Coordinates of C-alpha atoms in Angstrom, one line a residue:
X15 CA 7.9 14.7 32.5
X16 CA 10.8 15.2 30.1
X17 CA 11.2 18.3 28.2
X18 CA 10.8 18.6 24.7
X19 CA 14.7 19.3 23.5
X20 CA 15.0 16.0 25.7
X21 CA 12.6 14.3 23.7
X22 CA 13.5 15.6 20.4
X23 CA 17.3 14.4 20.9
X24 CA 15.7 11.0 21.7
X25 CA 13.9 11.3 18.0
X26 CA 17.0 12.7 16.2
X27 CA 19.1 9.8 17.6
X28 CA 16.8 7.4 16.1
X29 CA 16.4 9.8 12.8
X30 CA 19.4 11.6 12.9
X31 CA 18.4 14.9 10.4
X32 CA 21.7 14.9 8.3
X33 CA 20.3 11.5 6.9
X34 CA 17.4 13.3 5.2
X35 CA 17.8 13.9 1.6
X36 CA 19.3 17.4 1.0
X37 CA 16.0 18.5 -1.0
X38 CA 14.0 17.0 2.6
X39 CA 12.6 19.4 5.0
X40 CA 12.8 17.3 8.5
X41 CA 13.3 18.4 12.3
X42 CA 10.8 20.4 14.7
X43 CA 8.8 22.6 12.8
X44 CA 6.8 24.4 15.8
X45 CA 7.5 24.0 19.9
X46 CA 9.2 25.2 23.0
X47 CA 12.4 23.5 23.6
X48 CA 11.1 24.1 27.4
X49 CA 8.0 22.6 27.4
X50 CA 7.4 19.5 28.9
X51 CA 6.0 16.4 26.8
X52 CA 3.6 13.7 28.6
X53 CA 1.6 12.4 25.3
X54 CA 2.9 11.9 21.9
X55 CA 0.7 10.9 18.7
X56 CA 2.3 9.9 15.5
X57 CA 0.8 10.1 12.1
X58 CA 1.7 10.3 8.1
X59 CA 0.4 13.8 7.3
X60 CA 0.4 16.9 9.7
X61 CA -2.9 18.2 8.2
X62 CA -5.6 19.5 10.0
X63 CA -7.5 16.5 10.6
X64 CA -4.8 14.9 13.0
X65 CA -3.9 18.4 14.3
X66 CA -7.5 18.4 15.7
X67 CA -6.8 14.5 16.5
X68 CA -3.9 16.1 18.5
X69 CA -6.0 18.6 20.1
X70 CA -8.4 16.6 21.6
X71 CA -5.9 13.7 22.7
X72 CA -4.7 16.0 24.7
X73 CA -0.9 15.8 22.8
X74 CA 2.0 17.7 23.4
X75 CA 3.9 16.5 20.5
X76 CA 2.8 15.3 16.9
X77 CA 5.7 13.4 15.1
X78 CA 4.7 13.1 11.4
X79 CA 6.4 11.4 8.6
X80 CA 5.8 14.0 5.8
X81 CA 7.0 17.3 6.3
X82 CA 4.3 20.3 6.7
X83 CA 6.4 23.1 4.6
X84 CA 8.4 20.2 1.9
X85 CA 9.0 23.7 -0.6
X86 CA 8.9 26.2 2.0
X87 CA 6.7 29.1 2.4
X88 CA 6.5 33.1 2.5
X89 CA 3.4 33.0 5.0
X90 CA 1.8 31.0 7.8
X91 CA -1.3 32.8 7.7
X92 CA -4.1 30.9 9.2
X93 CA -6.0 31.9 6.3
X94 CA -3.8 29.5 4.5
X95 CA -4.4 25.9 5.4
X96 CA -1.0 24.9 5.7
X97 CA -1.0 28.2 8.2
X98 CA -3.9 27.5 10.2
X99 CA -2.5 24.0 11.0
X100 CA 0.7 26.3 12.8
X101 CA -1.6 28.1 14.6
X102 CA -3.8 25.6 15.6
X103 CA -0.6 23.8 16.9
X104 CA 1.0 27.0 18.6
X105 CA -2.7 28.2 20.3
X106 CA -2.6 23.9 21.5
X107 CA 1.0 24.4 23.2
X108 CA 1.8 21.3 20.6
X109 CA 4.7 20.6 19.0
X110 CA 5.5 19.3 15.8
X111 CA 8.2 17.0 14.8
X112 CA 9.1 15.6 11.3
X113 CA 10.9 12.4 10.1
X114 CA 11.1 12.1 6.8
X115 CA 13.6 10.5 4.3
X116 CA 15.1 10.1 7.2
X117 CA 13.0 7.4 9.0
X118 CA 13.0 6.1 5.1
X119 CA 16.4 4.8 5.5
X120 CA 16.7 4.4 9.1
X121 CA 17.5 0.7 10.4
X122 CA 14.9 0.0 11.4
X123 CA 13.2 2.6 9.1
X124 CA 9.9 2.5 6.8
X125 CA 10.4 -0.1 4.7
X126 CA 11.1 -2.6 7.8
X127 CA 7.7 -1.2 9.4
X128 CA 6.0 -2.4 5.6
X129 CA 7.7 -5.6 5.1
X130 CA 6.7 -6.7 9.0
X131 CA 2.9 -5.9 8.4
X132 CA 3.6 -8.0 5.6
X133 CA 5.1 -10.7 7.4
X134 CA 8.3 -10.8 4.9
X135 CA 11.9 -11.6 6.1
X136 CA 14.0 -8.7 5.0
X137 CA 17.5 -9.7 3.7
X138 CA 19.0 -6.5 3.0
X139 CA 18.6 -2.8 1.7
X140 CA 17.4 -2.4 -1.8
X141 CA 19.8 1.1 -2.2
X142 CA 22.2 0.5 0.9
X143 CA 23.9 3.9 2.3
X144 CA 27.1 4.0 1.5
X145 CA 28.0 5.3 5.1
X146 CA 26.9 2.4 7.6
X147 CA 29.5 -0.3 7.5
X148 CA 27.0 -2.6 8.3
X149 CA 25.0 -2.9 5.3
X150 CA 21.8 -2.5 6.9
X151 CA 20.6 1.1 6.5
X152 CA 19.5 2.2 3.2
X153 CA 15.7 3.2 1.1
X154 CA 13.7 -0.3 0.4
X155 CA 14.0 -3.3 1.6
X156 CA 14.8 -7.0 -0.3
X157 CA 12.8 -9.5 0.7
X158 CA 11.8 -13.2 0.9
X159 CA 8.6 -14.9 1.9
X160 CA 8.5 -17.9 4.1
X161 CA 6.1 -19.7 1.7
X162 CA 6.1 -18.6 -1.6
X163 CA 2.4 -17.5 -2.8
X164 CA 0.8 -17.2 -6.5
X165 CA 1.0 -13.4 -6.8
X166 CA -2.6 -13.0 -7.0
X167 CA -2.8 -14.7 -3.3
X168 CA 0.4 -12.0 -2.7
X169 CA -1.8 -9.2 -3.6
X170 CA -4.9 -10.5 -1.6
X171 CA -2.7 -10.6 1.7
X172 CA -1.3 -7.3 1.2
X173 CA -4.5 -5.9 0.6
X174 CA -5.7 -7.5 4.1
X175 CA -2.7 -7.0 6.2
X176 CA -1.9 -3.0 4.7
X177 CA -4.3 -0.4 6.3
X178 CA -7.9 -0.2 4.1
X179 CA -7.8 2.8 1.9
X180 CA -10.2 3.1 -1.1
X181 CA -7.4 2.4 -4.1
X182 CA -6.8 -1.1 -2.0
X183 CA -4.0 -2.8 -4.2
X184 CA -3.2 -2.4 -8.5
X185 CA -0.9 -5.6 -9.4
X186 CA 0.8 -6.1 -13.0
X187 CA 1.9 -9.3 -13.8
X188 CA 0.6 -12.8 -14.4
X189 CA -1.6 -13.6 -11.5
X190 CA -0.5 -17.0 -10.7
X191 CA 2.9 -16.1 -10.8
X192 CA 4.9 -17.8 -8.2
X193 CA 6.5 -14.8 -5.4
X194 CA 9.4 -15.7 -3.4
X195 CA 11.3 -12.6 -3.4
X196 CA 10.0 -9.1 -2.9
X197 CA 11.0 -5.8 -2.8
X198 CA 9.4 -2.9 -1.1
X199 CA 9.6 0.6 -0.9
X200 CA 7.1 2.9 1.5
X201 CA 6.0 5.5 -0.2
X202 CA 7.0 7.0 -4.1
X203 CA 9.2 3.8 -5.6
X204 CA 9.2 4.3 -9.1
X205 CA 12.9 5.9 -9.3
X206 CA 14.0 2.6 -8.0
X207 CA 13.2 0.3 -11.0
X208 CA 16.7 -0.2 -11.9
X209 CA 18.0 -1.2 -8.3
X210 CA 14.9 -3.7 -8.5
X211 CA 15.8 -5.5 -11.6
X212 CA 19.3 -5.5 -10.3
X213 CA 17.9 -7.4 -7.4
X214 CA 16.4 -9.9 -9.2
X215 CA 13.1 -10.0 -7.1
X216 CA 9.8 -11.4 -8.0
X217 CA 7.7 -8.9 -7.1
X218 CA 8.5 -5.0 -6.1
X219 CA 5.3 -3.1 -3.8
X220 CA 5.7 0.4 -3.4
X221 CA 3.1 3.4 -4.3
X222 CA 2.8 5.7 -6.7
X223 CA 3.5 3.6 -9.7
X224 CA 3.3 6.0 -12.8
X225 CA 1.8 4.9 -16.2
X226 CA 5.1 4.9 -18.2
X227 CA 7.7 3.5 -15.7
X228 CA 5.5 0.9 -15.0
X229 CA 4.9 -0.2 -18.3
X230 CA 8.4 -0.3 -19.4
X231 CA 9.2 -2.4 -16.1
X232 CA 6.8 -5.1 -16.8
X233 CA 8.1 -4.8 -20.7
X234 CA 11.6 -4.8 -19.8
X235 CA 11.1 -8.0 -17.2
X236 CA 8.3 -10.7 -15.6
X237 CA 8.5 -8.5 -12.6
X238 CA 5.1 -8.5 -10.9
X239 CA 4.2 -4.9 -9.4
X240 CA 2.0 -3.9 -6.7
X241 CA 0.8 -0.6 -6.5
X242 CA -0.5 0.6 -3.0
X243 CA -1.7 3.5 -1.6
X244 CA 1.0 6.0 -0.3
X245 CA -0.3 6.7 3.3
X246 CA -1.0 2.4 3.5
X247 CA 2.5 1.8 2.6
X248 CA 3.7 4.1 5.2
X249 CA 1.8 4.1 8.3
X250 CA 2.7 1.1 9.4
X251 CA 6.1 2.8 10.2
X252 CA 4.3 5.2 12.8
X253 CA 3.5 2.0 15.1
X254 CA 7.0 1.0 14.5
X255 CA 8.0 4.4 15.6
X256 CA 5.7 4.5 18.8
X257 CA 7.1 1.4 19.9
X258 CA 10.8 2.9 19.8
X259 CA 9.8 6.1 21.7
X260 CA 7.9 4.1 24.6
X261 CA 10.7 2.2 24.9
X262 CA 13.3 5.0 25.2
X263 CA 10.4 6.2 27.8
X264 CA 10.5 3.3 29.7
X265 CA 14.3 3.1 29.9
X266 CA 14.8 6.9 31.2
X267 CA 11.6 6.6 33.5
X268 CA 9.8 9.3 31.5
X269 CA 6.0 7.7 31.5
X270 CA 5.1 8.6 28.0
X271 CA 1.6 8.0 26.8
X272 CA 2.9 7.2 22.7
X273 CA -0.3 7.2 20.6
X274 CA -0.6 6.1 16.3
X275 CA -3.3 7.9 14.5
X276 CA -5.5 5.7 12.8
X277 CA -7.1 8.5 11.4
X278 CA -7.5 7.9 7.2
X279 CA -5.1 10.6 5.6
X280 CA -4.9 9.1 1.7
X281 CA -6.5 11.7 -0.5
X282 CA -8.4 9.4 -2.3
X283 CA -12.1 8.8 -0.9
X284 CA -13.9 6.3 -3.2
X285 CA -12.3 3.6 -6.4
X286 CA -15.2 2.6 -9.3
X287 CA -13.9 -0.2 -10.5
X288 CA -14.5 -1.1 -14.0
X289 CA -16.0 -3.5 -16.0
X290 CA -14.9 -7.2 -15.3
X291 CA -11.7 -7.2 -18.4
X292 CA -12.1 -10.5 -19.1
X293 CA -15.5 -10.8 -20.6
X294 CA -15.3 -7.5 -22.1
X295 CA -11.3 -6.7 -23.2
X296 CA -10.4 -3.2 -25.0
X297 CA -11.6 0.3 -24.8
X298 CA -15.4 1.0 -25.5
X299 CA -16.4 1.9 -29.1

């Protein structure tokens, strides 16, 4: 079995850590460069519910997307629950990895993981790094569709094809819109109106759409928006991920067993929707 160092210079090649934003907190967080690794599980969020996943799968190394300590900390004290997932992780011999703005702009990064489980043909970057003189890194992806849909039949798809979480899908914009061009962006995209509009896309899908952004976006333009769930939009980067690392494993002979959480990590637990709009428009009296 291959050591961890070993494995995490497989990882950093693949997410090399001086890509991560400067603000990012990304690399291994807790392991022995010594130890050996024979199973890996990947997931969004290294919170205690996939530490325990860990745990019983028998893991020696979680890879997460978001980082565990994003503002650092004065204590890991397993009072705290940031704390007691280090301890629970250090008792386990498991090691923690994190990818994180990195993967974002990786080619193939997080936005290619959501535009595949959407079946869209990515043309390009939406923000392309200035540094790769191929054009192809870079946060978001533009997008086409191989038949163009009404956008309500858009939204429907995504909401099937994207992992089930209880917000499902929020779309602004005339619902039989015609989408032929799309741009997406796993994870928080509403700092990226402007490179949108400069696009000149359809549709944009991301997460964490906030009231006033989005309203001046559909004010400013007939851009449809779809607001998913933040863990939906980027999980499907954690099978994309997965597949990378067994096939490094498989070309240096390493037998890794590569697992993806499928574990539920989105905050949000229930959605009451309310009353049908369109027989009863306005706010109440």
């Amino acid at each position: 079995m291959p050591r961890l160092s070993e494995v995490i210079t497989a990882l950093e090649n693949l997410w090399p850590a001086e890509r991560a934003e400067s603000w990012d907190a990304v690399g291994t967080v807790v392991g022995d460069p010594g130890q050996e690794v024979g199973r890996v599980l990947f997931a969004v969020d290294p919170v205690q519910e996939i530490v325990d996943e860990a745990v019983k799968l028998g893991a020696d190394l979680l890879v997460t997307h978001h980082p565990l300590y994003l503002r650092g900390t004065t204590t890991v004290a397993a009072s705290t629950f940031k704390g007691r997932v280090v301890h629970t992780l250090i008792k386990n011999d498991i090691a923690l990895h994190v990818a994180h703005t990195n993967a974002d702009t990786a080619d193939p990064g997080v936005s290619d993981a959501l535009a595949g489980a959407l079946d869209l043909r990515v043309v390009g970057p939406l923000v392309p790094d200035p540094t790769d003189p191929a054009g192809r890194r870079g946060l978001g992806r533009v997008c086409e569709l191989d038949h163009p849909l009404p956008l309500r039949e858009f939204a429907r798809k995504a909401a099937e094809r994207l992992p089930a979480t209880a917000q499902g899908i929020r779309v602004a914009g005339d619902p039989e819109a015609t989408v032929r061009t799309v741009a997406v962006s796993g994870g928080s995209g509403d700092s990226l109106f402007d490179q949108v509009r400069a696009a000149g896309v359809d549709a944009f899908l991301t997460a964490d759409l906030r009231h006033h952004p989005a309203s001046e976006a559909v004010a400013h333009s007939p851009l449809a928006l779809l607001d998913a769930a933040h863990w939906a939009t980027e999980w499907p980067w954690c099978e994309l991920a997965a597949a990378q690392l067994d096939e490094i494993s498989d070309r240096k002979g390493w037998g890794l067993r590569v697992h993806v959480s499928k574990t539920v990590t989105d905050p949000w637990t229930a959605h009451a929707a309310s009353a049908d709009t369109s027989s009863s428009p306005g706010a109440p009296n």
